[in-house]
Short mmCIF file of C-alpha atoms in Angstrom, two decimals:
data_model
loop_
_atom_site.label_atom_id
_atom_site.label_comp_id
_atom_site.label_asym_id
_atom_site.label_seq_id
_atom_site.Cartn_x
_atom_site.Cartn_y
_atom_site.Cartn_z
CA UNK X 9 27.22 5.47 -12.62
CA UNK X 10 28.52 3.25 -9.88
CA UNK X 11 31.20 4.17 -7.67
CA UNK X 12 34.19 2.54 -6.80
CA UNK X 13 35.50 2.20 -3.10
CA UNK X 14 39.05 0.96 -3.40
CA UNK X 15 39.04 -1.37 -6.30
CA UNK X 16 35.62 -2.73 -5.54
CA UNK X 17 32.95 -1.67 -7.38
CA UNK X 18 29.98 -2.29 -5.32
CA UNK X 19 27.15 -5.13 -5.91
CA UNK X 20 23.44 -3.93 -6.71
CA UNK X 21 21.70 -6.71 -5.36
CA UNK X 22 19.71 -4.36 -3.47
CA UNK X 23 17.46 -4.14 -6.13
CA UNK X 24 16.78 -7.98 -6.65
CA UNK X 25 15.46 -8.05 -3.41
CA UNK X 26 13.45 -4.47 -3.89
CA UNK X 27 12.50 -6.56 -7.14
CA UNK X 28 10.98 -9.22 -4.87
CA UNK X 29 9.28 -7.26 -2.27
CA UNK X 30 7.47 -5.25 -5.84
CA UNK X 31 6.26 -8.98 -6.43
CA UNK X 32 4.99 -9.49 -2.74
CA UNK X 33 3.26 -6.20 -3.15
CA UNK X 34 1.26 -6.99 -6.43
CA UNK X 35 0.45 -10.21 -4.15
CA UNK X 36 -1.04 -8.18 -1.90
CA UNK X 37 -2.93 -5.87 -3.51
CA UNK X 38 -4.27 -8.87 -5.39
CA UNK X 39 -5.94 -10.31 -2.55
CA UNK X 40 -7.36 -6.82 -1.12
CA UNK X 41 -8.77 -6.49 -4.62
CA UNK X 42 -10.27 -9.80 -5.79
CA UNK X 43 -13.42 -8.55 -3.63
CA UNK X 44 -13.89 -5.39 -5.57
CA UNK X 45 -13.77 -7.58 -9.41
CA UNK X 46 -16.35 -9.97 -7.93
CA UNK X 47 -18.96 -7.87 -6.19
CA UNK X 48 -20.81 -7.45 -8.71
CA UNK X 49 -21.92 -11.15 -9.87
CA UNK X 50 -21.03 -11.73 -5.95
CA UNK X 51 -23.59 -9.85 -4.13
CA UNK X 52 -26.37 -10.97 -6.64
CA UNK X 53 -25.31 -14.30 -5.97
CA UNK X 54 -25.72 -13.86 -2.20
CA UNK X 55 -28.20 -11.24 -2.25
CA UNK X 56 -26.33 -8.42 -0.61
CA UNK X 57 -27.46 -4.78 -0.61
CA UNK X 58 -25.23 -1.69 -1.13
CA UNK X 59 -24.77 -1.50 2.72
CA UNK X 60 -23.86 -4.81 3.02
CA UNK X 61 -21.03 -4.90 0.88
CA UNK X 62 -20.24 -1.71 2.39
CA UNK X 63 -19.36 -3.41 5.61
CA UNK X 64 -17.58 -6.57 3.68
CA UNK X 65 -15.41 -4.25 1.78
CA UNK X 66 -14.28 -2.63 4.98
CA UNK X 67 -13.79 -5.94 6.58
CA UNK X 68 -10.31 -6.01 5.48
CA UNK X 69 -9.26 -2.74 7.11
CA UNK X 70 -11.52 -3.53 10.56
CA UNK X 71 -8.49 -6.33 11.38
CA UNK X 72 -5.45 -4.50 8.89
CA UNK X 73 -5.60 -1.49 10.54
CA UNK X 74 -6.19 -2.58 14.10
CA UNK X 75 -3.30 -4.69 13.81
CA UNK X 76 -0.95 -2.16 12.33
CA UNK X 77 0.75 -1.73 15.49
CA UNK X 78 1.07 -5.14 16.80
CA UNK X 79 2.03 -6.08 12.81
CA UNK X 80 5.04 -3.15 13.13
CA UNK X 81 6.26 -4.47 16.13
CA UNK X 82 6.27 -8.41 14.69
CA UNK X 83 8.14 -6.58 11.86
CA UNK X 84 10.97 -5.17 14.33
CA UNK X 85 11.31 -8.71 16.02
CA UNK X 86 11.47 -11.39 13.04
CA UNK X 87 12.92 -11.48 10.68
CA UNK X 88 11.36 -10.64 7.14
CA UNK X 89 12.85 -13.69 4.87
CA UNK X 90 10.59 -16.03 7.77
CA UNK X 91 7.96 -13.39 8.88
CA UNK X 92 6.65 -12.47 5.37
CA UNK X 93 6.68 -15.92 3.78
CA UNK X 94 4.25 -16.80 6.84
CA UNK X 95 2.15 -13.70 6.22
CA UNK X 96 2.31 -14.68 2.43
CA UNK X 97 1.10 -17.75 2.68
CA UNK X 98 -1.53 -17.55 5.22
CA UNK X 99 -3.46 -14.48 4.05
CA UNK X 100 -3.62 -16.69 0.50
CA UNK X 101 -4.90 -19.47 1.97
CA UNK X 102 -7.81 -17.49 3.44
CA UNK X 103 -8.03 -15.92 -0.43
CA UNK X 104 -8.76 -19.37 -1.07
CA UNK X 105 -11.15 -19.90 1.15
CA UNK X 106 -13.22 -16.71 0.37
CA UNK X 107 -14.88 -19.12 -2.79
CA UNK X 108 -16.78 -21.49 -0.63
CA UNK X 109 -18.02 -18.76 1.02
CA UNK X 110 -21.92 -18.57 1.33
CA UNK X 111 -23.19 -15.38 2.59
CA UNK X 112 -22.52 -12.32 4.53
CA UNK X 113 -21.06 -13.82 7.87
CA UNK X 114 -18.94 -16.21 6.37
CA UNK X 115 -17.38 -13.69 3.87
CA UNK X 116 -17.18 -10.69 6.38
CA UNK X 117 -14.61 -13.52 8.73
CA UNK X 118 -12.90 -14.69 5.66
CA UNK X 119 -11.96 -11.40 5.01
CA UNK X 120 -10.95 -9.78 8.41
CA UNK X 121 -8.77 -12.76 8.49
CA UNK X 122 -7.42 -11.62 5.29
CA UNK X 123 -6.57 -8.05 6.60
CA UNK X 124 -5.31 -9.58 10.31
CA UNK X 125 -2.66 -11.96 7.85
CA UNK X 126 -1.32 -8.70 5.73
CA UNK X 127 -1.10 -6.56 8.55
CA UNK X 128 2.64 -6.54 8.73
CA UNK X 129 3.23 -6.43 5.06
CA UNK X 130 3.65 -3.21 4.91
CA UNK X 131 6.15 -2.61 8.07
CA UNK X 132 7.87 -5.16 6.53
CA UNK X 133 8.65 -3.46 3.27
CA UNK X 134 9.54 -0.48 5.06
CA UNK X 135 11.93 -1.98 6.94
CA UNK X 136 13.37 -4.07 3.94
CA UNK X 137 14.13 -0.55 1.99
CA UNK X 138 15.92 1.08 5.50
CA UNK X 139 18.24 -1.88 5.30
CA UNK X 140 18.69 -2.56 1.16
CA UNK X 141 18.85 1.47 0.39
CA UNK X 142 20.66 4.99 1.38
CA UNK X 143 18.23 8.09 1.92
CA UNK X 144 19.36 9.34 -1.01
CA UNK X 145 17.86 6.28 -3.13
CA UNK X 146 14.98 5.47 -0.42
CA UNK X 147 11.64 7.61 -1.84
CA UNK X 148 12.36 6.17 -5.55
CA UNK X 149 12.82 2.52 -3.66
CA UNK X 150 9.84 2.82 -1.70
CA UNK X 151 8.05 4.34 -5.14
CA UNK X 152 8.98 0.86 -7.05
CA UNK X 153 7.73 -0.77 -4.71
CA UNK X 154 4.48 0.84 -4.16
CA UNK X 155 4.06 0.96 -7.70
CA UNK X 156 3.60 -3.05 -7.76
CA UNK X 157 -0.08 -2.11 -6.59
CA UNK X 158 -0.93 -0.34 -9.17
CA UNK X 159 1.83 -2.33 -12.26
CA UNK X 160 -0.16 -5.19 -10.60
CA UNK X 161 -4.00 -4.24 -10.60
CA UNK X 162 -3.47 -2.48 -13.90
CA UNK X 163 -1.97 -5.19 -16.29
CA UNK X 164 -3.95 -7.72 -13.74
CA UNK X 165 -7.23 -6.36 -13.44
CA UNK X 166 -8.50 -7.39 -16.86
CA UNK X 167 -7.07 -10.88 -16.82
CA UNK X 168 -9.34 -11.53 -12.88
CA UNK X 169 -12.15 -10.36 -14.73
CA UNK X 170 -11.71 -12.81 -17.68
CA UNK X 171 -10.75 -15.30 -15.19
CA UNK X 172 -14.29 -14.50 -13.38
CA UNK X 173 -16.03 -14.44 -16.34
CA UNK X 174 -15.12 -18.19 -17.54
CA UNK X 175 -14.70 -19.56 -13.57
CA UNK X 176 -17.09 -17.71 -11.96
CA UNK X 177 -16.30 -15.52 -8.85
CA UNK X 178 -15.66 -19.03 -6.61
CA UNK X 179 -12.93 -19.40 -9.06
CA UNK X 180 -11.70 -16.28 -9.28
CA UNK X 181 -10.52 -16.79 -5.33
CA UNK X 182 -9.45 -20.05 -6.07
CA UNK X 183 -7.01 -19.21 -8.73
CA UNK X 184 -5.51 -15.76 -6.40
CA UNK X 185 -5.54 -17.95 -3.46
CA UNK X 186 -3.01 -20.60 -4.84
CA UNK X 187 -0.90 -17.70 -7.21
CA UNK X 188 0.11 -16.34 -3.43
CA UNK X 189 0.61 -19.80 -1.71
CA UNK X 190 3.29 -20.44 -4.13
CA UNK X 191 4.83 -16.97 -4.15
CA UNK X 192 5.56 -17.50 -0.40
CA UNK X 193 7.19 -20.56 -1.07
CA UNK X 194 9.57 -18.76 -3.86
CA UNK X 195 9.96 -15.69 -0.90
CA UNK X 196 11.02 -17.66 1.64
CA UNK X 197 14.02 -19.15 -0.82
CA UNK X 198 15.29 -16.20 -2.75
CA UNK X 199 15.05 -13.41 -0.41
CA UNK X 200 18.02 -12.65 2.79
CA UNK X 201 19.16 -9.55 4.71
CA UNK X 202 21.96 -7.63 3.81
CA UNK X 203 24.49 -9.18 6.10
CA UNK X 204 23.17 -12.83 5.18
CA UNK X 205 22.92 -12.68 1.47
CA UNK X 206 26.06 -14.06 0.15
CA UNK X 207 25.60 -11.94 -3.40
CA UNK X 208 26.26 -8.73 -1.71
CA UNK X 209 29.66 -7.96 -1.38
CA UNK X 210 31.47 -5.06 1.31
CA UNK X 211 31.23 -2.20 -1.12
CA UNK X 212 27.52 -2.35 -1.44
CA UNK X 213 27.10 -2.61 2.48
CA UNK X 214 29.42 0.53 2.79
CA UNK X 215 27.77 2.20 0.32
CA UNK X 216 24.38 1.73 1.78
CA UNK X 217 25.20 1.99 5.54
CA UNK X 218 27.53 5.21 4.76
CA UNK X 219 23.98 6.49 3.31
CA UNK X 220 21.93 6.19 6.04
CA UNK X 221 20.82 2.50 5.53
CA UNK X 222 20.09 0.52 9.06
CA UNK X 223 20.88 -3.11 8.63
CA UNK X 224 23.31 -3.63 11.20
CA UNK X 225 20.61 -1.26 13.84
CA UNK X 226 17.65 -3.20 12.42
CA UNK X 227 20.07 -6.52 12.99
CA UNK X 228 21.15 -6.17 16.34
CA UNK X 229 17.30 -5.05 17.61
CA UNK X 230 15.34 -7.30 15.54
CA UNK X 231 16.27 -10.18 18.53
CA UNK X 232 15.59 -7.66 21.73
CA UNK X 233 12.20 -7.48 23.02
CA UNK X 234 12.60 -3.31 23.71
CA UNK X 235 10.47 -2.48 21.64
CA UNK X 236 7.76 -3.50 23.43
CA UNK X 237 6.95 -0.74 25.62
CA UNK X 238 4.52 1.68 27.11
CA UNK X 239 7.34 4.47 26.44
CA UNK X 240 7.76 3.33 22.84
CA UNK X 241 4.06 3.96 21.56
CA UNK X 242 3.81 7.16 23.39
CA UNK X 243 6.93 8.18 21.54
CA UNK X 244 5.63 7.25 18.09
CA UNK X 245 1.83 9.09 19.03
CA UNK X 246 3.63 12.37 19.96
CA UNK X 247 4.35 15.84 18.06
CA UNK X 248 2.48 17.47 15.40
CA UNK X 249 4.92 16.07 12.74
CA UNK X 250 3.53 12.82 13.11
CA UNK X 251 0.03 13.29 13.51
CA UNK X 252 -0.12 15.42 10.06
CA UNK X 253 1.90 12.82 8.32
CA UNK X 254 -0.72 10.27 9.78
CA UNK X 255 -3.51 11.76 9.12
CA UNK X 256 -2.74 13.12 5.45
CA UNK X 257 -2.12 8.94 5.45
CA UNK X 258 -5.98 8.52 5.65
CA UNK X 259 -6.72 11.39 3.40
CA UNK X 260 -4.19 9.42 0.98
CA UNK X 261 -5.68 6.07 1.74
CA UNK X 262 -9.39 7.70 1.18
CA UNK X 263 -9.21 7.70 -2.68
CA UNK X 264 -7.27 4.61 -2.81
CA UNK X 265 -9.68 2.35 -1.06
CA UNK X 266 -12.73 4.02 -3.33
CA UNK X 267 -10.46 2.39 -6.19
CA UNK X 268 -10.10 -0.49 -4.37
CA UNK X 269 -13.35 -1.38 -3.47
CA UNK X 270 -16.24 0.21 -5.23
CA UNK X 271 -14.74 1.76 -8.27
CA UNK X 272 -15.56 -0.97 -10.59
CA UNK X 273 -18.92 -1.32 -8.95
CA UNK X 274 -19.25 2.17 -9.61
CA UNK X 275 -18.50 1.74 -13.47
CA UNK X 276 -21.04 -1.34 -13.85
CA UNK X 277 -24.00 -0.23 -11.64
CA UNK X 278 -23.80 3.63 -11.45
CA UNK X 279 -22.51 4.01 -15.04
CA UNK X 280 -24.03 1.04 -16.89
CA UNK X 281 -20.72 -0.14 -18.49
CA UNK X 282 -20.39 -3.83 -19.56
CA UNK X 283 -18.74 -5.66 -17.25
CA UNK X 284 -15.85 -7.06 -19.43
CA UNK X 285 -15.43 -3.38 -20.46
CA UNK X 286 -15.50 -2.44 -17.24
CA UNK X 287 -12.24 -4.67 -16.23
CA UNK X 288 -10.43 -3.07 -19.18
CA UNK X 289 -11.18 0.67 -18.30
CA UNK X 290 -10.58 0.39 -14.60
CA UNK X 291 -7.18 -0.43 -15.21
CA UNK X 292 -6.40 2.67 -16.85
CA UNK X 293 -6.46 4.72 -13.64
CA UNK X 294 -4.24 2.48 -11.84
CA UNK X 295 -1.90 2.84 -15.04
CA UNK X 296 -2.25 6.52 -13.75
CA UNK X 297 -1.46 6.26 -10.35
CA UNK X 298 1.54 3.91 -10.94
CA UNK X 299 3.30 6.82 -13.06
CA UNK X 300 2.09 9.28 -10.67
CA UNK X 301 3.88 7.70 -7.48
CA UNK X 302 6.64 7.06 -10.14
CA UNK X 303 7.77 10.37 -10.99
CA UNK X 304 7.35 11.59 -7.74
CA UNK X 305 9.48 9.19 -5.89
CA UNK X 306 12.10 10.22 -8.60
CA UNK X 307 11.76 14.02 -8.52
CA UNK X 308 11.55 14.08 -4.94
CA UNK X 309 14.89 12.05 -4.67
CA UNK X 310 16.31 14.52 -7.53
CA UNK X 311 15.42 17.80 -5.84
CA UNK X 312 17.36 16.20 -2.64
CA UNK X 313 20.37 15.47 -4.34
CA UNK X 314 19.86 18.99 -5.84
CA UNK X 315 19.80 20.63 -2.67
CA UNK X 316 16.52 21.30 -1.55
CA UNK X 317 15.65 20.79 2.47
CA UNK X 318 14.43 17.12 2.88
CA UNK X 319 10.78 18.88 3.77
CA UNK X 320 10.44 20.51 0.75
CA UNK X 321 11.48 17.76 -1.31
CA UNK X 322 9.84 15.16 0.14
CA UNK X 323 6.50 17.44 1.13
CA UNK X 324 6.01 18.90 -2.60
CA UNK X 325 5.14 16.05 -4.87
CA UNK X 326 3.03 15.03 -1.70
CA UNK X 327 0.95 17.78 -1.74
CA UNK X 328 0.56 18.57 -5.00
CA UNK X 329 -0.50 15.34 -5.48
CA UNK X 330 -3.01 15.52 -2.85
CA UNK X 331 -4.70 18.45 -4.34
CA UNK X 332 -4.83 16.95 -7.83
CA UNK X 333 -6.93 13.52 -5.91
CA UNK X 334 -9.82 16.31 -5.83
CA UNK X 335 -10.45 15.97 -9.74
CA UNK X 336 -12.41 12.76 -9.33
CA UNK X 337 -15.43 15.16 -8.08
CA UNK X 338 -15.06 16.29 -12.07
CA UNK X 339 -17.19 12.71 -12.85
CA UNK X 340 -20.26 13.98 -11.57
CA UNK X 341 -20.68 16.67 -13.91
CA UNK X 342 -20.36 14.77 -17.14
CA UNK X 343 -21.95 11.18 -18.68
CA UNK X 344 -19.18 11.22 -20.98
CA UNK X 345 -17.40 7.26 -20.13
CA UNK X 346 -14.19 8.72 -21.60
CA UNK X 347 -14.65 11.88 -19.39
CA UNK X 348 -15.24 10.14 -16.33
CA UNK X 349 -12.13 7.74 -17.28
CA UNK X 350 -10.29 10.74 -17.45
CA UNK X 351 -11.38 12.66 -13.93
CA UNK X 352 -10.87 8.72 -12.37
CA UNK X 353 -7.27 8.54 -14.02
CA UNK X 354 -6.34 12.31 -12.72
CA UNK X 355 -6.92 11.77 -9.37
CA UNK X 356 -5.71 8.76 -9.21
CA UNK X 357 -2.15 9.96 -10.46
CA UNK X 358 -2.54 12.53 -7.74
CA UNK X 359 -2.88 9.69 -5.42
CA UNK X 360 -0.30 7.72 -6.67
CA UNK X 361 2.39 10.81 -6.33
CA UNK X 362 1.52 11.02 -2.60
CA UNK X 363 1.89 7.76 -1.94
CA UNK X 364 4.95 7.84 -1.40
CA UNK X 365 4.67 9.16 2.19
CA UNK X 366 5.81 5.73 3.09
CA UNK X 367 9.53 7.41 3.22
CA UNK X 368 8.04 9.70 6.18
CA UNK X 369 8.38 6.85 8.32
CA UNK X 370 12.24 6.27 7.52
CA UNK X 371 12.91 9.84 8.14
CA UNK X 372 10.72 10.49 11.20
CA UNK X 373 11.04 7.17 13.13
CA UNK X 374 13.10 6.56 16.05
CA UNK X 375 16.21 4.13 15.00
CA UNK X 376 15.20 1.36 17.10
CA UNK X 377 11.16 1.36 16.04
CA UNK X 378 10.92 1.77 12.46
CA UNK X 379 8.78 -0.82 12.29
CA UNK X 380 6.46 0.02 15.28
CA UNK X 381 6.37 3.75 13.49
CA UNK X 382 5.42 1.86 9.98
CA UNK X 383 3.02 0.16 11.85
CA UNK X 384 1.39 3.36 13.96
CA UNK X 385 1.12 5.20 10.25
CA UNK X 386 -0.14 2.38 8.43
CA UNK X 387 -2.65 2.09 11.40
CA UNK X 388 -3.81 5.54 11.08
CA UNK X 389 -3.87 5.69 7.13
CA UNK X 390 -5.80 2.14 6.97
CA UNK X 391 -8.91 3.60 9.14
CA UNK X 392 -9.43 4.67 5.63
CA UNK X 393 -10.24 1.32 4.79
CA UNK X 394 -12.83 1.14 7.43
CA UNK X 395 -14.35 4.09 7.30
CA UNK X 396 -14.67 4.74 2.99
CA UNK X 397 -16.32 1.81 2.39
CA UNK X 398 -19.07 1.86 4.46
CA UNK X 399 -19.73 6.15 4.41
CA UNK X 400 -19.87 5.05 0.40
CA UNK X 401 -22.11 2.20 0.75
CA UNK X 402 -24.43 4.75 2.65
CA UNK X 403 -24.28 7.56 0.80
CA UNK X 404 -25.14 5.56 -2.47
CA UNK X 405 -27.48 3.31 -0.98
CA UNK X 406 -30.51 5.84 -3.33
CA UNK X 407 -28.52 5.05 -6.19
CA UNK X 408 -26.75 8.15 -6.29
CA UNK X 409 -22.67 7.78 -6.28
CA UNK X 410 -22.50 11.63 -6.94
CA UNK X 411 -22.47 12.40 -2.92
CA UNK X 412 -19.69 9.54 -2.61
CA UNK X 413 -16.93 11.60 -4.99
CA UNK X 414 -17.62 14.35 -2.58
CA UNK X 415 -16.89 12.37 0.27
CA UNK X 416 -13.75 11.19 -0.62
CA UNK X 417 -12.33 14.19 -2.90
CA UNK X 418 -12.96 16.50 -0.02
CA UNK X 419 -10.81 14.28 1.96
CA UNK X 420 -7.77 14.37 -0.73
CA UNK X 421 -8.02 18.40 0.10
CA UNK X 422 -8.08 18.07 3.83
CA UNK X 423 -4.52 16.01 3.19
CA UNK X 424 -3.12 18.54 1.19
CA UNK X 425 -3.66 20.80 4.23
CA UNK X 426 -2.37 18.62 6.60
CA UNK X 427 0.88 18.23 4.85
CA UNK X 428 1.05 22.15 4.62
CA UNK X 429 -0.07 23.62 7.80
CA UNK X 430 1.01 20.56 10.56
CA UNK X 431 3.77 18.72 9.06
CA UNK X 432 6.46 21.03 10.02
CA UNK X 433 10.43 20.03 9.84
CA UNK X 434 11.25 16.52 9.34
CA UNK X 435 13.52 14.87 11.71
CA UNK X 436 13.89 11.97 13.37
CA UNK X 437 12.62 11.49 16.77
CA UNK X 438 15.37 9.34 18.26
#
């Protein structure tokens, strides 16, 4: 029900622009993906090994992740309408190129470019939501949005692999590269801060800064050049707090990037499915993961308005999710397809429910450096990127994925504990 303040009853236009940031995030996850729908026909094409595309898959996070930090500060000194449009725009671009490209060295630079241009997507949306949303409405915000990557690759998904199947996998880069060039257009012309968009009236800005929200913070530091100091990174590398939460981020980010790189590999090579079957079944786990980080953005926001600490509310669906990521060890021990469906969707809902540890960084961060803290996690979580790919690509270079589920279930476990034993109380740090 919305409230009143005087006689005013306040605006939503908060959640147009959460509604375009969702769209920015299917974007994105389109263009980390497009690799993992062509490898297949891809690496026969250019004759690369397991270990090879290893190494390209992980291209993207060797330039995303180093650039985290750098990419959180950008995001606390422009402004998102004009910073994200350029991101947009030029990370789709190099999408576009990634069809013309003709073997391993050319592909491997196409796509760290890719992951150097998204690197400040993601303190970007973080610091959209602290502005457009209260705490009290910021985990299910930050769950909509996060939920574009898996909405997205779900409904998506079997439409690149049709679109690879009649255009080839030249084409299939082609067609992502120009969908994103023109979303940054539409981004840069639809979306404004809260104190610029003239939609929003005072009762909505009351309502949201009363709650916690930081525009007018985020406003008046987004043109200083603070941030950028020796003192500030220490600050956002110290305490326990914020090392579990960042390193429960790479356990998180472990069994995403197996679904975003070698998962559908995984179903055509190690399972012998049919590849157009392939692109329809793989899109049932991200179905999963999308309700999973779903209902618990929503229960976690419930059990604070019901009166639980913020740790327990916020830690709980995190962790619980975290254990349930193990169950994709469960597809080694059957050849049932629907079975191994089934284990893949499970843990991928687990996954899904602790991703929204993204609200970690509005609760924990210093005021002035949400972004630089957005960037620092992301940073930390996105070694993941790096690291699973290639430890994959080795492990099944035999022909044997079964030491690979080990790998990266273990990891969702090793989260869980992190997020039990080390992340103690949450409160900001300045």
């Amino acid at each position: 029900m919305e409230q009143v303040i005087g006689r005013m009853q306040k605006t939503r236009v908060r959640y147009g622009m959460l509604a375009l940031v969702f769209v920015n995030v299917v974007i994105n996850y389109l263009d980390r993906t497009n690799l993992a729908v062509a490898a297949s026909n891809l690496s026969k094409d250019l004759e690369l090994s397991s270990v090879s595309m290893g190494y390209i898959f992980s291209a993207f996070g060797w330039s995303y992740a180093v650039l985290q930090i750098p990419g959180g500060l950008v995001a606390d000194r422009f402004a998102p309408r004009i910073l994200y449009a350029f991101c947009l725009i030029t990370w789709s671009f190099v999408t576009l190129l990634q069809g013309f490209a003709s073997g391993f060295a050319s592909l491997f630079g196409l796509r760290l470019a890719t992951g150097a241009f998204e690197a400040p997507s993601y303190p970007i949306n973080n610091r959209i939501v602290t502005s457009w949303f209260p705490d009290n409405e910021r985990a299910a915000a930050t769950a909509m949005y996060v939920s574009g990557q898996f909405i997205g690759l779900a409904f998506l998904t079997p439409i690149l692999v049709t679109v690879q199947y009649y255009t080839g996998w030249k084409g299939l880069f082609l067609v992502t590269g120009l969908v994103g060039i023109v979303w940054g257009i539409v981004w840069y012309l639809s979306y404004r801060d809260p104190l610029d968009h003239s939609g929003v009236n005072q009762a909505e800005l009351d309502y949201i800064e009363e709650g916690g929200g930081l525009f007018r913070r985020q406003k008046k530091v987004g043109t200083q050049a603070s941030v950028w100091t020796l003192a500030n990174l220490k600050l956002v590398f110290s305490g326990r707090t914020l090392w579990g939460v960042y390193f429960a981020q790479f356990a998180v980010n472990a069994t995403l990037w197996f679904f975003l790189t070698w998962f559908p590999t995984y179903l055509v090579k190690y399972r012998g499915l049919d590849f157009i079957k392939s692109g329809y079944l793989a899109s049932i786990p991200f179905l999963a993961a999308c309700a999973g980080v779903l209902l618990s953005g929503f229960v976690s926001d419930n059990l604070v308005k019901k009166g639980w600490s913020v740790s327990a509310a916020r830690k709980t669906p995190i962790i619980i999710g975290l254990i349930l990521s193990v169950a994709l060890i469960g597809a080694n021990y059957t050849n049932d397809t629907a079975l191994v469906i089934f284990f893949m969707s499970f843990s991928f809902f687990g996954a899904g429910m602790a991703l929204i540890s993204w609200v970690f960084v509005s609760l924990l961060a210093p005021k002035h450096l949400i972004g630089l803290t957005g960037g620092v996690f992301n940073f930390m979580g996105n070694l993941a990127s790096i690291i699973v790919p290639i430890v994959i690509g080795y492990l099944a270079k035999d022909g044997d994925f079964k030491p690979a589920l080990v790998f990266v279930g273990t990891l969702g476990f090793l989260g869980a504990c992190s997020y039990t034993f080390l992340v103690g109380k949450i409160e900001r740090r300045g």
